[in-house]
Coordinates of C-alpha atoms and ligand atoms in Angstrom, one line a residue:
M1 CA 242.2 141.5 -0.5
C2 CA 243.8 138.1 -0.8
G3 CA 247.4 137.7 0.2
I4 CA 249.8 134.7 -0.2
V5 CA 253.0 133.7 1.6
G6 CA 255.0 130.5 1.4
Y7 CA 258.3 129.2 2.8
I8 CA 260.7 126.3 2.2
G9 CA 264.0 126.0 4.1
D10 CA 265.4 124.8 7.4
R11 CA 263.5 127.1 9.7
D12 CA 260.0 126.6 11.1
A13 CA 257.6 127.8 8.4
T14 CA 254.7 128.7 10.7
P15 CA 256.0 132.0 12.3
I16 CA 257.5 133.1 8.9
I17 CA 254.1 132.7 7.2
L18 CA 252.2 134.3 10.1
N19 CA 254.6 137.3 10.0
G20 CA 254.4 137.6 6.2
L21 CA 250.6 137.6 6.3
K22 CA 250.7 140.3 8.9
R23 CA 252.7 142.5 6.5
L24 CA 249.8 142.2 4.0
E25 CA 247.2 142.9 6.6
Y26 CA 246.7 146.5 5.5
R27 CA 245.1 145.2 2.3
G28 CA 242.1 143.9 4.2
Y29 CA 240.7 140.3 4.4
D30 CA 238.1 138.4 6.2
S31 CA 239.7 135.0 6.9
A32 CA 243.1 133.5 7.1
G33 CA 244.8 130.1 7.1
L34 CA 248.1 128.2 6.7
A35 CA 249.2 124.7 5.8
V36 CA 252.5 123.1 6.9
I37 CA 253.9 119.7 6.1
Q38 CA 254.6 118.2 9.6
D39 CA 256.0 114.7 9.8
G40 CA 255.0 114.0 6.2
K41 CA 251.4 115.1 6.6
I42 CA 249.7 118.3 5.6
E43 CA 248.4 120.2 8.7
I44 CA 245.9 123.0 8.1
R45 CA 244.9 125.8 10.5
R46 CA 242.4 128.3 9.2
D47 CA 239.6 130.5 10.5
A48 CA 237.3 133.3 9.7
G49 CA 238.3 136.7 11.1
K50 CA 241.6 138.4 11.6
L51 CA 245.1 137.0 11.9
A52 CA 244.9 137.2 15.7
Q53 CA 242.3 134.4 15.5
L54 CA 244.6 132.3 13.4
S55 CA 247.5 132.9 15.7
T56 CA 245.4 131.8 18.7
L57 CA 244.4 128.7 16.8
V58 CA 248.0 128.0 16.0
N59 CA 249.0 128.5 19.7
D60 CA 246.2 126.1 20.8
Q61 CA 247.1 123.5 18.1
P62 CA 250.8 124.1 17.2
V63 CA 252.0 123.1 13.9
C64 CA 255.7 123.0 12.8
G65 CA 257.5 122.1 9.6
H66 CA 260.0 123.3 7.1
I67 CA 257.7 124.0 4.3
G68 CA 254.3 125.8 4.3
I69 CA 251.9 128.2 2.6
G70 CA 249.5 130.7 4.0
H71 CA 246.7 133.0 2.8
T72 CA 244.5 135.9 3.8
R73 CA 241.2 135.7 2.0
W74 CA 238.7 138.4 0.8
A75 CA 235.6 136.4 0.0
T76 CA 234.4 136.1 -3.6
H77 CA 232.6 132.8 -3.8
G78 CA 231.2 131.7 -0.5
A79 CA 230.9 133.6 2.8
P80 CA 233.8 134.4 5.0
S81 CA 234.0 131.2 7.2
A82 CA 236.6 128.7 8.3
R83 CA 235.5 126.1 5.7
N84 CA 235.9 128.7 2.9
A85 CA 239.2 130.0 4.2
H86 CA 242.3 128.9 2.3
P87 CA 244.3 126.6 2.1
H88 CA 242.1 124.1 0.4
L89 CA 243.0 120.4 0.7
G90 CA 242.3 117.8 -2.0
T91 CA 240.4 114.6 -1.6
T92 CA 243.6 112.6 -1.1
G93 CA 244.7 114.9 1.7
K94 CA 248.1 115.2 0.0
V95 CA 247.8 118.3 -2.1
V96 CA 247.0 121.8 -0.8
V97 CA 246.4 125.1 -2.6
V98 CA 246.1 128.8 -1.9
H99 CA 244.8 131.0 -4.6
N100 CA 244.1 134.6 -5.7
G101 CA 241.7 135.3 -8.6
I102 CA 238.4 134.2 -9.9
V103 CA 237.9 130.9 -11.7
E104 CA 235.6 132.2 -14.4
N105 CA 234.3 128.7 -15.5
F106 CA 233.9 127.5 -11.9
L107 CA 230.3 126.4 -12.3
E108 CA 231.0 124.2 -15.3
L109 CA 234.2 122.7 -13.7
R110 CA 232.4 122.0 -10.4
E111 CA 229.7 120.1 -12.2
E112 CA 232.3 118.2 -14.2
L113 CA 234.3 117.3 -11.0
A114 CA 231.1 116.4 -9.1
D115 CA 230.2 114.0 -12.0
E116 CA 233.6 112.4 -11.5
G117 CA 232.7 111.8 -7.8
V118 CA 234.5 114.7 -6.2
A119 CA 232.9 115.9 -2.9
F120 CA 233.5 119.6 -2.1
N121 CA 234.3 120.9 1.3
S122 CA 233.8 124.6 0.6
D123 CA 231.7 127.0 -1.5
T124 CA 234.8 128.5 -3.1
D125 CA 235.9 128.5 -6.7
S126 CA 239.5 128.0 -5.5
E127 CA 238.8 124.5 -4.2
I128 CA 238.3 123.5 -7.9
L129 CA 242.0 124.0 -8.4
V130 CA 243.1 121.4 -5.9
H131 CA 240.8 118.8 -7.3
L132 CA 241.9 119.5 -10.9
I133 CA 245.5 119.2 -9.8
E134 CA 244.8 115.8 -8.1
R135 CA 243.0 114.7 -11.3
Y136 CA 246.2 115.1 -13.3
I137 CA 248.7 113.8 -10.7
G138 CA 249.5 110.1 -11.1
G139 CA 250.3 107.9 -14.1
G140 CA 253.8 109.4 -14.1
N141 CA 252.8 113.0 -13.5
G142 CA 254.1 114.7 -10.4
L143 CA 253.0 117.9 -8.8
V144 CA 254.5 120.2 -11.4
E145 CA 252.9 118.5 -14.3
G146 CA 249.6 118.2 -12.3
V147 CA 249.6 122.0 -11.8
R148 CA 250.5 122.7 -15.4
L149 CA 247.7 120.6 -16.8
A150 CA 245.1 121.9 -14.3
L151 CA 245.9 125.5 -15.3
K152 CA 245.0 124.7 -18.9
D153 CA 241.4 123.9 -17.7
I154 CA 240.7 127.2 -15.9
K155 CA 239.7 130.5 -17.3
G156 CA 240.5 133.9 -15.8
A157 CA 243.4 135.5 -14.0
H158 CA 245.1 133.7 -11.2
G159 CA 248.0 133.5 -8.7
L160 CA 248.4 130.3 -6.9
V161 CA 250.8 128.3 -4.7
V162 CA 250.6 124.6 -4.2
M163 CA 252.4 121.9 -2.2
S164 CA 252.1 118.1 -1.9
S165 CA 253.1 115.9 1.0
D166 CA 254.3 113.3 -1.6
E167 CA 256.9 115.9 -2.8
P168 CA 257.8 117.8 0.4
D169 CA 261.0 119.2 -1.2
K170 CA 259.1 121.8 -3.4
I171 CA 256.5 124.5 -3.6
V172 CA 254.9 125.1 -7.0
A173 CA 253.6 128.6 -7.8
A174 CA 252.0 130.0 -11.0
R175 CA 250.7 133.2 -12.4
I176 CA 248.1 133.5 -15.2
G177 CA 247.1 137.0 -16.2
N178 CA 247.2 139.7 -13.6
A179 CA 245.4 138.6 -10.5
G180 CA 248.1 140.3 -8.5
G181 CA 251.8 139.5 -8.5
V182 CA 253.7 136.4 -7.6
V183 CA 257.2 137.2 -6.2
V184 CA 259.9 134.7 -5.3
G185 CA 262.5 135.7 -2.7
F186 CA 266.0 134.1 -2.4
G187 CA 267.5 133.4 1.1
E188 CA 270.6 131.4 2.1
G189 CA 269.4 127.8 1.9
E190 CA 265.8 128.9 2.0
M191 CA 263.2 130.4 -0.4
F192 CA 260.1 132.5 -0.1
I193 CA 257.1 133.1 -2.2
A194 CA 254.4 135.8 -1.8
S195 CA 251.8 137.7 -3.6
D196 CA 253.4 141.0 -2.5
V197 CA 256.9 142.2 -1.8
P198 CA 256.3 143.5 1.8
A199 CA 255.5 140.0 2.9
I200 CA 259.1 138.8 2.5
L201 CA 261.1 142.0 2.8
E202 CA 262.3 141.2 6.3
H203 CA 264.0 138.1 5.0
T204 CA 265.4 139.1 1.6
R205 CA 265.8 141.8 -1.0
K206 CA 266.7 139.5 -3.8
T207 CA 263.6 138.6 -5.8
I208 CA 262.1 137.6 -9.1
F209 CA 258.6 138.4 -10.3
L210 CA 256.7 135.8 -12.3
E211 CA 255.2 137.0 -15.6
S212 CA 251.8 135.9 -16.8
S213 CA 251.7 132.2 -17.8
Q214 CA 254.8 131.3 -15.9
M215 CA 255.3 128.7 -13.1
A216 CA 258.0 128.6 -10.5
V217 CA 259.3 125.5 -8.7
L218 CA 260.9 126.5 -5.4
K219 CA 263.3 124.2 -3.6
K220 CA 265.2 125.3 -0.6
D221 CA 268.3 126.0 -2.6
G222 CA 266.8 127.8 -5.6
V223 CA 264.0 128.2 -8.1
A224 CA 263.3 127.1 -11.6
V225 CA 260.9 129.1 -13.7
Q226 CA 259.1 127.7 -16.8
T227 CA 256.3 128.7 -19.0
L228 CA 253.0 126.9 -18.9
D229 CA 254.2 125.0 -22.0
G230 CA 257.1 123.7 -19.9
K231 CA 259.9 125.9 -21.5
R232 CA 262.6 127.0 -19.1
V233 CA 262.8 130.8 -18.5
E234 CA 265.6 132.9 -17.1
S235 CA 263.9 135.5 -15.0
P236 CA 265.8 138.7 -14.2
I237 CA 266.7 139.1 -10.6
H238 CA 265.5 142.3 -9.0
S239 CA 267.2 143.8 -6.0
I240 CA 264.5 145.5 -3.9
S241 CA 265.7 148.9 -2.5
W242 CA 266.0 149.4 1.2
D243 CA 264.1 152.7 0.8
P244 CA 260.6 151.7 2.0
V245 CA 258.9 153.8 -0.7
A246 CA 260.9 152.2 -3.5
A247 CA 260.4 148.8 -1.9
E248 CA 256.6 149.3 -2.0
K249 CA 256.8 150.0 -5.8
G250 CA 258.3 146.5 -6.3
E251 CA 258.8 145.8 -9.9
Y252 CA 257.4 149.1 -11.2
R253 CA 259.0 152.4 -11.8
H254 CA 256.2 154.5 -10.5
F255 CA 253.2 154.0 -8.2
M256 CA 250.9 155.0 -11.1
Q257 CA 252.2 152.1 -13.2
K258 CA 251.9 149.8 -10.3
E259 CA 248.4 150.9 -9.6
I260 CA 247.4 150.5 -13.2
H261 CA 248.5 146.9 -13.0
E262 CA 246.8 146.5 -9.6
Q263 CA 243.5 147.0 -11.2
V264 CA 243.0 143.3 -11.9
R265 CA 243.3 142.5 -8.3
A266 CA 241.3 145.6 -7.2
L267 CA 238.5 144.6 -9.5
T268 CA 238.5 141.0 -8.2
D269 CA 238.3 142.4 -4.7
T270 CA 235.5 144.8 -5.7
L271 CA 233.4 141.7 -6.6
A272 CA 234.3 139.9 -3.4
G273 CA 231.5 139.2 -1.1
R274 CA 229.1 141.3 -3.3
V275 CA 228.4 139.0 -6.3
D276 CA 226.6 135.8 -6.0
F277 CA 227.4 134.2 -9.3
E278 CA 225.3 131.1 -8.6
K279 CA 222.1 133.1 -7.9
G280 CA 223.0 135.9 -10.3
Q281 CA 222.5 138.5 -7.6
I282 CA 224.3 141.5 -6.0
R283 CA 224.6 142.3 -2.3
L284 CA 225.6 145.7 -1.1
P285 CA 224.9 145.5 2.6
E286 CA 226.6 148.7 3.6
L287 CA 224.1 150.6 1.5
N288 CA 221.2 149.7 3.8
L289 CA 218.9 149.6 0.8
T290 CA 215.4 148.3 1.2
P291 CA 213.0 147.3 -1.6
E292 CA 210.6 150.0 -0.4
F293 CA 213.2 152.8 -0.6
S294 CA 214.4 151.6 -4.0
K295 CA 210.9 151.9 -5.4
R296 CA 210.5 155.4 -3.8
V297 CA 213.7 156.9 -5.3
E298 CA 212.7 159.5 -7.9
K299 CA 216.1 160.8 -8.8
I300 CA 219.8 160.1 -8.2
I301 CA 222.3 162.9 -8.3
I302 CA 225.9 161.8 -8.6
T303 CA 228.3 164.4 -7.2
A304 CA 232.1 164.2 -7.5
C305 CA 235.2 165.9 -8.8
G306 CA 237.7 165.1 -11.5
T307 CA 238.2 161.4 -12.3
A308 CA 235.5 160.4 -9.8
A309 CA 233.0 162.6 -11.7
H310 CA 233.9 160.8 -14.9
A311 CA 233.1 157.5 -13.2
G312 CA 229.7 159.1 -12.2
M313 CA 229.0 159.9 -15.9
V314 CA 229.4 156.2 -16.7
G315 CA 227.1 155.4 -13.7
K316 CA 224.4 157.7 -15.2
T317 CA 224.1 155.5 -18.3
L318 CA 224.1 152.3 -16.2
I319 CA 221.6 153.3 -13.6
E320 CA 219.2 154.9 -16.2
R321 CA 219.4 151.8 -18.5
I322 CA 219.2 149.1 -15.9
A323 CA 217.2 150.6 -13.0
R324 CA 215.3 153.2 -15.0
I325 CA 215.9 156.0 -12.4
P326 CA 216.8 159.5 -13.8
V327 CA 220.4 160.4 -12.9
E328 CA 222.1 163.7 -13.0
V329 CA 225.9 164.1 -12.6
D330 CA 226.9 167.2 -10.8
I331 CA 230.4 168.5 -10.4
A332 CA 230.6 168.8 -6.6
S333 CA 232.0 172.4 -6.6
E334 CA 229.0 173.5 -8.6
F335 CA 226.3 171.4 -6.9
R336 CA 226.7 173.2 -3.6
Y337 CA 226.1 176.7 -5.1
R338 CA 223.1 176.1 -7.3
E339 CA 220.4 175.5 -4.8
P340 CA 219.8 171.9 -6.0
L341 CA 216.3 170.6 -6.1
V342 CA 216.3 167.5 -3.9
N343 CA 213.9 165.9 -1.4
E344 CA 213.6 162.8 0.7
N345 CA 213.1 160.7 -2.5
T346 CA 216.4 161.9 -4.0
V347 CA 219.6 160.1 -3.5
V348 CA 222.8 162.2 -3.7
L349 CA 225.6 159.8 -4.3
A350 CA 229.1 161.1 -3.7
I351 CA 232.1 159.4 -5.3
S352 CA 235.6 160.1 -3.9
Q353 CA 238.8 158.2 -3.7
S354 CA 240.1 160.1 -0.8
G355 CA 236.8 160.7 0.9
E356 CA 238.3 164.1 2.0
T357 CA 237.7 166.3 -1.1
A358 CA 236.4 169.6 0.3
D359 CA 233.9 170.2 -2.6
T360 CA 232.5 166.7 -2.4
L361 CA 232.1 166.9 1.4
A362 CA 230.4 170.2 1.1
A363 CA 228.0 168.9 -1.6
M364 CA 227.1 166.0 0.7
E365 CA 226.4 168.4 3.5
E366 CA 224.3 170.5 1.2
A367 CA 222.3 167.5 0.1
R368 CA 221.8 166.4 3.7
H369 CA 220.7 169.9 4.7
R370 CA 218.1 169.9 1.9
G371 CA 216.7 166.5 3.0
A372 CA 218.2 164.1 0.4
V373 CA 219.4 160.6 1.3
V374 CA 223.2 160.6 1.0
W375 CA 225.3 157.7 -0.2
S376 CA 229.0 157.4 -0.9
I377 CA 231.4 155.3 -2.9
V378 CA 234.7 155.9 -1.2
N379 CA 238.2 154.3 -1.1
A380 CA 239.8 155.7 2.0
I381 CA 238.4 153.7 5.0
G382 CA 237.2 155.9 7.8
S383 CA 237.3 159.1 5.8
Q384 CA 234.8 161.9 6.2
A385 CA 232.8 161.0 3.1
M386 CA 232.3 157.5 4.5
R387 CA 231.2 158.8 7.8
L388 CA 228.8 161.5 6.4
A389 CA 226.8 159.0 4.3
D390 CA 223.6 157.2 5.2
G391 CA 224.7 154.2 3.1
Q392 CA 228.0 153.5 1.3
I393 CA 229.9 151.2 -1.0
S394 CA 233.6 151.0 0.0
M395 CA 235.9 150.7 -3.0
Q396 CA 238.2 147.7 -2.5
T397 CA 241.3 149.0 -4.3
G398 CA 243.7 149.4 -1.4
P399 CA 245.6 152.7 -1.0
E400 CA 246.2 154.7 -4.2
I401 CA 249.4 156.7 -4.0
G402 CA 249.9 158.2 -7.5
V403 CA 248.1 161.5 -7.8
A404 CA 246.6 160.4 -11.1
S405 CA 243.7 158.2 -10.1
T406 CA 243.6 154.9 -12.0
K407 CA 242.4 151.9 -9.9
A408 CA 240.1 154.2 -8.0
F409 CA 238.4 155.0 -11.3
T410 CA 237.7 151.5 -12.5
A411 CA 236.6 150.2 -9.1
P412 CA 233.7 152.6 -8.8
L413 CA 232.7 151.8 -12.4
V414 CA 232.1 148.3 -11.3
D415 CA 230.5 149.5 -8.0
L416 CA 228.0 151.6 -10.0
Y417 CA 227.2 148.7 -12.3
M418 CA 226.5 146.5 -9.3
L419 CA 224.4 149.3 -7.8
A420 CA 222.4 149.6 -11.0
V421 CA 221.8 145.8 -11.1
L422 CA 220.7 145.8 -7.4
L423 CA 218.4 148.7 -7.9
G424 CA 217.0 147.1 -11.1
E425 CA 216.2 144.0 -9.2
L426 CA 214.6 145.7 -6.2
R427 CA 212.5 148.0 -8.3
G428 CA 211.4 145.2 -10.6
T429 CA 212.8 146.9 -13.8
L430 CA 215.3 144.2 -14.5
P431 CA 214.0 140.8 -15.7
A432 CA 215.6 137.9 -13.8
E433 CA 217.2 136.4 -17.0
E434 CA 218.8 139.7 -17.9
R435 CA 220.0 140.2 -14.3
R436 CA 221.7 136.8 -14.3
K437 CA 223.5 137.7 -17.6
L438 CA 224.6 141.1 -16.3
V439 CA 225.9 139.5 -13.1
S440 CA 227.6 136.7 -14.9
D441 CA 229.4 139.2 -17.2
L442 CA 231.2 140.6 -14.1
R443 CA 233.3 137.5 -13.7
L444 CA 235.1 138.4 -17.0
I445 CA 236.2 141.8 -16.0
P446 CA 239.5 141.1 -14.1
D447 CA 240.9 139.0 -16.9
L448 CA 239.8 141.4 -19.6
V449 CA 241.7 144.2 -17.8
G450 CA 244.6 141.8 -17.6
K451 CA 244.5 141.3 -21.3
C452 CA 244.8 145.0 -21.9
L453 CA 247.8 145.2 -19.5
N454 CA 249.5 142.4 -21.5
R455 CA 249.5 144.9 -24.4
E456 CA 251.4 147.5 -22.5
K457 CA 254.5 147.3 -24.8
E458 CA 252.3 148.2 -27.8
V459 CA 250.8 151.2 -26.0
Q460 CA 254.3 152.2 -25.0
Q461 CA 255.5 152.3 -28.6
V462 CA 252.6 154.6 -29.6
A463 CA 253.5 156.8 -26.6
R464 CA 257.0 157.0 -27.8
A465 CA 255.9 158.1 -31.2
M466 CA 253.5 160.7 -29.7
K467 CA 255.6 162.0 -26.8
D468 CA 256.2 165.4 -28.3
V469 CA 252.7 166.4 -29.3
K470 CA 251.4 169.7 -28.1
N471 CA 247.6 169.0 -28.2
M472 CA 245.2 166.1 -28.4
L473 CA 241.5 165.7 -28.9
Y474 CA 239.7 162.7 -27.3
L475 CA 236.4 161.6 -28.6
G476 CA 233.9 159.1 -27.4
R477 CA 230.1 158.4 -27.4
G478 CA 227.5 156.9 -25.2
I479 CA 228.9 154.9 -22.3
N480 CA 232.4 155.5 -23.6
M481 CA 232.1 159.3 -23.8
P482 CA 233.2 159.8 -20.2
I483 CA 236.3 157.7 -21.0
A484 CA 237.3 160.4 -23.5
Y485 CA 237.1 162.9 -20.6
E486 CA 239.1 160.5 -18.4
G487 CA 241.8 159.8 -21.0
A488 CA 242.2 163.5 -21.7
L489 CA 242.4 164.3 -17.9
K490 CA 245.1 161.6 -17.4
L491 CA 247.2 163.0 -20.2
K492 CA 246.8 166.6 -19.0
E493 CA 247.6 166.1 -15.4
I494 CA 250.8 164.0 -15.7
S495 CA 252.3 164.9 -19.1
Y496 CA 251.2 168.6 -19.2
I497 CA 250.0 168.2 -22.8
H498 CA 246.9 170.1 -23.7
A499 CA 244.1 167.6 -24.2
E500 CA 240.4 168.2 -24.7
A501 CA 237.6 165.7 -24.7
Y502 CA 234.3 165.9 -26.6
P503 CA 231.2 163.7 -27.1
A504 CA 232.0 162.8 -30.7
G505 CA 228.7 164.0 -32.0
E506 CA 229.7 167.5 -30.9
M507 CA 232.6 167.7 -33.4
K508 CA 230.5 169.2 -36.1
H509 CA 229.3 172.0 -33.8
G510 CA 232.8 173.5 -33.5
P511 CA 235.8 171.4 -32.4
I512 CA 236.3 169.9 -35.9
A513 CA 237.7 173.2 -36.9
L514 CA 240.7 172.3 -34.8
V515 CA 241.6 169.2 -36.7
D516 CA 244.7 169.2 -38.8
Q517 CA 248.0 167.3 -38.9
D518 CA 249.1 168.9 -35.6
M519 CA 246.0 167.9 -33.7
P520 CA 246.0 164.1 -33.1
V521 CA 242.5 162.7 -32.5
L522 CA 242.0 159.7 -30.2
A523 CA 238.7 158.0 -30.7
I524 CA 237.3 155.4 -28.4
A525 CA 235.4 153.0 -30.7
P526 CA 234.9 149.6 -29.2
R527 CA 232.0 147.5 -30.6
D528 CA 229.3 149.1 -28.5
P529 CA 225.9 150.5 -29.6
W530 CA 227.6 153.7 -30.7
Y531 CA 230.2 152.0 -32.8
E532 CA 228.9 153.0 -36.3
K533 CA 228.6 156.6 -35.2
M534 CA 232.1 156.6 -34.0
L535 CA 233.4 155.2 -37.3
S536 CA 231.9 158.1 -39.1
Q537 CA 233.5 160.6 -36.7
I538 CA 236.9 158.9 -37.3
E539 CA 236.4 159.2 -41.1
Q540 CA 235.7 162.9 -40.7
A541 CA 238.8 163.4 -38.6
K542 CA 240.9 161.4 -41.1
A543 CA 239.5 163.4 -44.1
R544 CA 240.8 166.6 -42.4
G545 CA 244.4 165.2 -42.2
G546 CA 244.2 164.3 -38.5
N547 CA 246.6 161.8 -37.0
V548 CA 244.1 159.3 -35.7
L549 CA 244.5 156.9 -32.7
V550 CA 241.7 154.4 -32.1
V551 CA 240.7 152.2 -29.1
S552 CA 239.3 149.3 -31.0
T553 CA 238.0 145.8 -30.5
E554 CA 240.4 143.0 -31.4
G555 CA 239.8 141.9 -35.0
D556 CA 237.9 145.1 -36.0
E557 CA 239.4 145.9 -39.4
R558 CA 237.1 148.8 -40.3
A559 CA 238.2 151.1 -37.5
T560 CA 241.9 150.1 -37.8
K561 CA 242.0 150.8 -41.5
L562 CA 241.3 154.4 -40.7
A563 CA 243.7 154.6 -37.8
D564 CA 247.4 155.6 -37.7
H565 CA 247.7 153.9 -34.3
T566 CA 245.5 151.3 -32.6
F567 CA 245.0 150.3 -29.0
W568 CA 243.4 146.9 -29.0
V569 CA 240.9 145.8 -26.4
T570 CA 239.2 142.4 -26.1
E571 CA 235.5 142.3 -26.9
T572 CA 233.6 143.2 -23.7
P573 CA 229.8 143.4 -22.9
W574 CA 229.2 147.0 -23.7
M575 CA 227.9 148.1 -20.3
L576 CA 231.3 147.0 -18.8
S577 CA 233.4 148.3 -21.7
P578 CA 234.5 151.5 -20.0
V579 CA 236.4 149.5 -17.5
I580 CA 238.4 148.1 -20.3
T581 CA 238.7 151.0 -22.8
V582 CA 240.2 153.3 -20.2
V583 CA 243.2 151.0 -19.5
P584 CA 245.2 151.7 -22.7
L585 CA 244.5 155.4 -22.1
Q586 CA 245.9 155.2 -18.6
L587 CA 249.0 153.4 -20.0
F588 CA 249.3 155.9 -22.8
A589 CA 249.4 158.9 -20.5
Y590 CA 251.7 157.1 -18.1
H591 CA 254.3 156.3 -20.8
I592 CA 254.1 159.7 -22.4
A593 CA 254.8 161.4 -19.1
S594 CA 257.5 158.9 -18.4
Y595 CA 259.2 159.5 -21.8
R596 CA 259.1 163.2 -21.0
G597 CA 260.9 162.6 -17.8
L598 CA 258.2 164.1 -15.6
D599 CA 257.4 163.4 -12.0
V600 CA 254.6 160.9 -12.8
D601 CA 253.4 160.3 -9.2
Q602 CA 253.5 163.8 -8.1
P603 CA 252.7 166.1 -11.0
R604 CA 253.1 169.8 -10.5
N605 CA 250.4 171.9 -8.8
L606 CA 248.3 168.8 -7.9
A607 CA 247.6 167.0 -4.6
K608 CA 246.2 163.5 -3.9
S609 CA 243.6 164.8 -1.6
V610 CA 242.1 168.2 -2.4
T611 CA 241.0 169.4 1.0
V612 CA 240.6 173.1 0.2
E613 CA 237.9 174.7 -1.9
Ligands
M6R701 O1 239.7 162.0 -3.8 P1 238.7 162.3 -4.9 O2 238.3 161.1 -5.7 O3 237.5 163.0 -4.3 O4 239.4 163.3 -5.9 C1 238.7 163.9 -6.9 C2 239.7 164.6 -7.9 O5 240.5 165.5 -7.2 C3 240.6 163.5 -8.5 O6 239.9 162.5 -9.2 C4 241.6 164.2 -9.5 O7 240.9 164.6 -10.6 C5 242.7 163.2 -9.9 N1 244.0 163.8 -9.8 C6 242.5 162.5 -11.2 O8 243.5 161.7 -11.6

């Protein structure tokens, strides 16, 4: 997972950057590099592999200066290699960039720049940025203006840090959307910049956090923050607590809130190294999947508990639609006791954030014992579920601390989508054109999640209005039906409000009797293939006096006319829509629990890892 560190001051930047990157090592990465301005010239050291390799390189070819930037990379575009590692240097050799995020329109921009005569030195999307900046520097424009104009050309969510040997008195940083944070640290006659607080904590506790669409210009004696339109901003100064747990929360009140916001980065990392946007293909090497086996699979059983099982329910629709393999979703605690019918052509796919859930492990063992092939999608590296599986997809979310799972829900949704596409290709059920479209859609996801997060204040207002409700009913259909289950589970577990979820079509078979003014109904109704059906369910709830909340696509007036409260989401290709529609529901549950003054991160009676039956 990409990390950024930068320094400007009187000390030698190199060891500060290397130490800062070391503090981010736990996030995982596959290459690392740094750039320092030494005697007026940008010197770069970068390599594939771990920081130890970069340190050896720096020992062999020392570099020393008072301003520098560094990066740990988790490959998205282009293999992990020295040439693809950041920092990326421009054609003039005078501008250098480190970057987190995905440039969504990278193929178009690369073509455009190539037509202008730019030669590329890497396969990355990030290199585009340095060439764009160089395009705009000159003719009176300095580095700040060059960065500002370049950012107008790119789509997606980004965090980036730039320096120029022509202006060695400053570092320019920017944040667009939520591709992870950008934090500025204040020292005495020195300044720091990083993607994450731990990278700079040994030097300072005094920080500011950039908001989306803001830029920071760091000089050794201070920082100026401005919007992308050039308007000056006064950013609040945060004093980071000395308590390591509080320090890790950074700008957020709770881990759950932090982890909801981390989804943009977690999803970017989920795509890293697995999606080839140019060829329109997916690679999942840890799965050991051959074309022969893909064709032989007769059935997939997804087994999991709680939130992970809800992810599996979305996976059922995806795999059945795209790869045309029948999928069952089995709650792990039930699977093991029902003498499941599996054989060597059955895949039992376990999903688990902790990889230590007793019921899920037992289900995996039962599946193995009965001769099935066992796969896992797991977050905790080295966990039992990872070790028990014949093939696996590791979630790339980083540790999840809040008991209520959030980023470890959306990451497996994307993993399952990628799995469906790969199986579809290998089995020949997915035409190439369609495959390219499905793969291309993935690049939109981090930014679309970021757009939902930008609406947090609106969700918070609804949460304030609803904080005292006693019951809620969540409804969804089709691919968004599991999101109703997930939204209700989030509300139950952290706010202790009774919430039930139903496939909306089931209402008329009983639950509609519950609907009155004391039973708010939350309907998930984005513009997906089940949209019209959802509208009629909303009308029925409204006709019975229900207080209706709707998750709705921006600009959809039909759904909103019926709603008392609306959670807006940006239009999303329907097969990926659950990744987006769940975000307001996570925020809603979080803010309700927060208003109720509850222990959000450690709700009563629950544990992060359920290692008992
Ligand atoms: O670690 P796992 O993903 O296997 O855990 C499964 C469930 O215990 C877990 O998802 C639980 O439902 C969460 N508290 C949901 O937020």
